[in-house]
Amino acid sequence: MTDLRVIVTDRCQGCGACLLTCPEHAIRPHGRPLLVLDELCTGCGECIEVCPVDAIEEKLDAIDEKLDAIEESPCATEESPCAIK
């Protein structure tokens, strides 16, 4: 088992390729994007390999991307009008 965990991003088209591939059945239909159950995911990464639209990412990468977007937000500085003082 590895520390890899995955997240299904908004690029998900709901094709189900990952559902059929996951040996632990950790990916569940839940509309779009599909849902990954962290407690079942063993980090094998097979879902990342089979996704035809690259909608599945390592969770840390997805979190880092969101943090970057927050840091680039106009509200991210103390001088901004929306900063909590």
mmCIF file with all atom_site columns, C-alpha atoms in Angstrom:
data_model
loop_
_atom_site.group_PDB
_atom_site.id
_atom_site.type_symbol
_atom_site.label_atom_id
_atom_site.label_alt_id
_atom_site.label_comp_id
_atom_site.label_asym_id
_atom_site.label_entity_id
_atom_site.label_seq_id
_atom_site.pdbx_PDB_ins_code
_atom_site.Cartn_x
_atom_site.Cartn_y
_atom_site.Cartn_z
_atom_site.occupancy
_atom_site.B_iso_or_equiv
_atom_site.pdbx_formal_charge
_atom_site.auth_seq_id
_atom_site.auth_comp_id
_atom_site.auth_asym_id
_atom_site.auth_atom_id
_atom_site.pdbx_PDB_model_num
ATOM 1  C CA . MET A 1 1  ? 0.000   0.000  0.000   1.00 0.00 ? 1  MET A CA 1
ATOM 2  C CA . THR A 1 2  ? 1.217   3.497  -0.823  1.00 0.00 ? 2  THR A CA 1
ATOM 3  C CA . ASP A 1 3  ? 0.403   6.982  0.399   1.00 0.00 ? 3  ASP A CA 1
ATOM 4  C CA . LEU A 1 4  ? -1.081  7.866  -2.997  1.00 0.00 ? 4  LEU A CA 1
ATOM 5  C CA . ARG A 1 5  ? -4.685  8.969  -2.854  1.00 0.00 ? 5  ARG A CA 1
ATOM 6  C CA . VAL A 1 6  ? -6.677  10.233 -5.802  1.00 0.00 ? 6  VAL A CA 1
ATOM 7  C CA . ILE A 1 7  ? -9.338  12.787 -6.536  1.00 0.00 ? 7  ILE A CA 1
ATOM 8  C CA . VAL A 1 8  ? -11.696 12.855 -9.499  1.00 0.00 ? 8  VAL A CA 1
ATOM 9  C CA . THR A 1 9  ? -11.744 16.382 -10.914 1.00 0.00 ? 9  THR A CA 1
ATOM 10 C CA . ASP A 1 10 ? -14.476 18.298 -12.727 1.00 0.00 ? 10 ASP A CA 1
ATOM 11 C CA . ARG A 1 11 ? -13.037 17.058 -16.040 1.00 0.00 ? 11 ARG A CA 1
ATOM 12 C CA . CYS A 1 12 ? -14.774 13.724 -15.313 1.00 0.00 ? 12 CYS A CA 1
ATOM 13 C CA . GLN A 1 13 ? -17.192 12.725 -18.072 1.00 0.00 ? 13 GLN A CA 1
ATOM 14 C CA . GLY A 1 14 ? -18.662 9.823  -16.088 1.00 0.00 ? 14 GLY A CA 1
ATOM 15 C CA . CYS A 1 15 ? -17.518 7.136  -18.553 1.00 0.00 ? 15 CYS A CA 1
ATOM 16 C CA . GLY A 1 16 ? -16.913 4.586  -15.774 1.00 0.00 ? 16 GLY A CA 1
ATOM 17 C CA . ALA A 1 17 ? -13.527 3.318  -16.972 1.00 0.00 ? 17 ALA A CA 1
ATOM 18 C CA . CYS A 1 18 ? -12.114 3.860  -13.491 1.00 0.00 ? 18 CYS A CA 1
ATOM 19 C CA . LEU A 1 19 ? -15.058 2.072  -11.868 1.00 0.00 ? 19 LEU A CA 1
ATOM 20 C CA . LEU A 1 20 ? -14.354 -1.031 -13.914 1.00 0.00 ? 20 LEU A CA 1
ATOM 21 C CA . THR A 1 21 ? -10.609 -0.874 -13.279 1.00 0.00 ? 21 THR A CA 1
ATOM 22 C CA . CYS A 1 22 ? -10.420 -0.211 -9.527  1.00 0.00 ? 22 CYS A CA 1
ATOM 23 C CA . PRO A 1 23 ? -9.568  -3.526 -7.825  1.00 0.00 ? 23 PRO A CA 1
ATOM 24 C CA . GLU A 1 24 ? -10.838 -2.246 -4.470  1.00 0.00 ? 24 GLU A CA 1
ATOM 25 C CA . HIS A 1 25 ? -14.106 -0.755 -5.794  1.00 0.00 ? 25 HIS A CA 1
ATOM 26 C CA . ALA A 1 26 ? -13.106 2.535  -4.176  1.00 0.00 ? 26 ALA A CA 1
ATOM 27 C CA . ILE A 1 27 ? -14.656 4.655  -6.929  1.00 0.00 ? 27 ILE A CA 1
ATOM 28 C CA . ARG A 1 28 ? -18.411 5.031  -6.820  1.00 0.00 ? 28 ARG A CA 1
ATOM 29 C CA . PRO A 1 29 ? -20.990 6.610  -9.087  1.00 0.00 ? 29 PRO A CA 1
ATOM 30 C CA . HIS A 1 30 ? -22.114 9.866  -7.517  1.00 0.00 ? 30 HIS A CA 1
ATOM 31 C CA . GLY A 1 31 ? -23.034 11.990 -10.493 1.00 0.00 ? 31 GLY A CA 1
ATOM 32 C CA . ARG A 1 32 ? -20.066 13.783 -11.979 1.00 0.00 ? 32 ARG A CA 1
ATOM 33 C CA . PRO A 1 33 ? -17.358 13.807 -10.853 1.00 0.00 ? 33 PRO A CA 1
ATOM 34 C CA . LEU A 1 34 ? -17.330 10.273 -9.517  1.00 0.00 ? 34 LEU A CA 1
ATOM 35 C CA . LEU A 1 35 ? -16.592 9.739  -5.821  1.00 0.00 ? 35 LEU A CA 1
ATOM 36 C CA . VAL A 1 36 ? -13.411 8.127  -4.447  1.00 0.00 ? 36 VAL A CA 1
ATOM 37 C CA . LEU A 1 37 ? -13.752 6.467  -1.049  1.00 0.00 ? 37 LEU A CA 1
ATOM 38 C CA . ASP A 1 38 ? -10.406 7.157  0.624   1.00 0.00 ? 38 ASP A CA 1
ATOM 39 C CA . GLU A 1 39 ? -10.909 4.382  3.147   1.00 0.00 ? 39 GLU A CA 1
ATOM 40 C CA . LEU A 1 40 ? -11.005 1.804  0.331   1.00 0.00 ? 40 LEU A CA 1
ATOM 41 C CA . CYS A 1 41 ? -8.395  3.313  -1.977  1.00 0.00 ? 41 CYS A CA 1
ATOM 42 C CA . THR A 1 42 ? -5.063  1.478  -1.754  1.00 0.00 ? 42 THR A CA 1
ATOM 43 C CA . GLY A 1 43 ? -3.217  3.939  -3.976  1.00 0.00 ? 43 GLY A CA 1
ATOM 44 C CA . CYS A 1 44 ? -2.533  1.571  -6.862  1.00 0.00 ? 44 CYS A CA 1
ATOM 45 C CA . GLY A 1 45 ? -3.061  4.373  -9.420  1.00 0.00 ? 45 GLY A CA 1
ATOM 46 C CA . GLU A 1 46 ? -4.764  2.129  -11.986 1.00 0.00 ? 46 GLU A CA 1
ATOM 47 C CA . CYS A 1 47 ? -7.653  4.597  -12.268 1.00 0.00 ? 47 CYS A CA 1
ATOM 48 C CA . ILE A 1 48 ? -5.248  7.389  -13.234 1.00 0.00 ? 48 ILE A CA 1
ATOM 49 C CA . GLU A 1 49 ? -3.855  5.249  -16.043 1.00 0.00 ? 49 GLU A CA 1
ATOM 50 C CA . VAL A 1 50 ? -7.224  4.331  -17.586 1.00 0.00 ? 50 VAL A CA 1
ATOM 51 C CA . CYS A 1 51 ? -8.996  7.695  -17.440 1.00 0.00 ? 51 CYS A CA 1
ATOM 52 C CA . PRO A 1 52 ? -9.400  8.861  -21.057 1.00 0.00 ? 52 PRO A CA 1
ATOM 53 C CA . VAL A 1 53 ? -9.791  12.548 -20.116 1.00 0.00 ? 53 VAL A CA 1
ATOM 54 C CA . ASP A 1 54 ? -7.113  12.728 -17.373 1.00 0.00 ? 54 ASP A CA 1
ATOM 55 C CA . ALA A 1 55 ? -9.754  13.598 -14.787 1.00 0.00 ? 55 ALA A CA 1
ATOM 56 C CA . ILE A 1 56 ? -8.121  11.649 -11.957 1.00 0.00 ? 56 ILE A CA 1
ATOM 57 C CA . GLU A 1 57 ? -5.179  13.178 -10.130 1.00 0.00 ? 57 GLU A CA 1
ATOM 58 C CA . GLU A 1 58 ? -3.097  12.510 -7.095  1.00 0.00 ? 58 GLU A CA 1
ATOM 59 C CA . LYS A 1 59 ? -4.902  14.220 -4.261  1.00 0.00 ? 59 LYS A CA 1
ATOM 60 C CA . LEU A 1 60 ? -1.909  16.272 -3.127  1.00 0.00 ? 60 LEU A CA 1
ATOM 61 C CA . ASP A 1 61 ? -1.511  17.701 -6.634  1.00 0.00 ? 61 ASP A CA 1
ATOM 62 C CA . ALA A 1 62 ? -5.167  18.702 -6.723  1.00 0.00 ? 62 ALA A CA 1
ATOM 63 C CA . ILE A 1 63 ? -4.907  20.342 -3.295  1.00 0.00 ? 63 ILE A CA 1
ATOM 64 C CA . ASP A 1 64 ? -1.745  22.207 -4.293  1.00 0.00 ? 64 ASP A CA 1
ATOM 65 C CA . GLU A 1 65 ? -3.499  23.479 -7.424  1.00 0.00 ? 65 GLU A CA 1
ATOM 66 C CA . LYS A 1 66 ? -6.403  24.814 -5.362  1.00 0.00 ? 66 LYS A CA 1
ATOM 67 C CA . LEU A 1 67 ? -4.020  26.432 -2.871  1.00 0.00 ? 67 LEU A CA 1
ATOM 68 C CA . ASP A 1 68 ? -2.209  28.144 -5.740  1.00 0.00 ? 68 ASP A CA 1
ATOM 69 C CA . ALA A 1 69 ? -5.532  29.510 -6.990  1.00 0.00 ? 69 ALA A CA 1
ATOM 70 C CA . ILE A 1 70 ? -6.348  30.830 -3.524  1.00 0.00 ? 70 ILE A CA 1
ATOM 71 C CA . GLU A 1 71 ? -2.936  32.483 -3.204  1.00 0.00 ? 71 GLU A CA 1
ATOM 72 C CA . GLU A 1 72 ? -3.464  34.204 -6.566  1.00 0.00 ? 72 GLU A CA 1
ATOM 73 C CA . SER A 1 73 ? -6.887  35.471 -5.514  1.00 0.00 ? 73 SER A CA 1
ATOM 74 C CA . PRO A 1 74 ? -7.292  39.232 -5.052  1.00 0.00 ? 74 PRO A CA 1
ATOM 75 C CA . CYS A 1 75 ? -8.483  38.473 -1.517  1.00 0.00 ? 75 CYS A CA 1
ATOM 76 C CA . ALA A 1 76 ? -5.233  36.739 -0.595  1.00 0.00 ? 76 ALA A CA 1
ATOM 77 C CA . THR A 1 77 ? -3.399  39.877 0.522   1.00 0.00 ? 77 THR A CA 1
ATOM 78 C CA . GLU A 1 78 ? -3.840  41.812 3.729   1.00 0.00 ? 78 GLU A CA 1
ATOM 79 C CA . GLU A 1 79 ? -4.340  44.989 1.698   1.00 0.00 ? 79 GLU A CA 1
ATOM 80 C CA . SER A 1 80 ? -7.338  43.617 -0.188  1.00 0.00 ? 80 SER A CA 1
ATOM 81 C CA . PRO A 1 81 ? -10.817 44.942 0.605   1.00 0.00 ? 81 PRO A CA 1
ATOM 82 C CA . CYS A 1 82 ? -12.044 41.447 1.450   1.00 0.00 ? 82 CYS A CA 1
ATOM 83 C CA . ALA A 1 83 ? -9.266  40.623 3.946   1.00 0.00 ? 83 ALA A CA 1
ATOM 84 C CA . ILE A 1 84 ? -10.335 39.933 7.498   1.00 0.00 ? 84 ILE A CA 1
ATOM 85 C CA . LYS A 1 85 ? -8.802  42.451 9.836   1.00 0.00 ? 85 LYS A CA 1
#
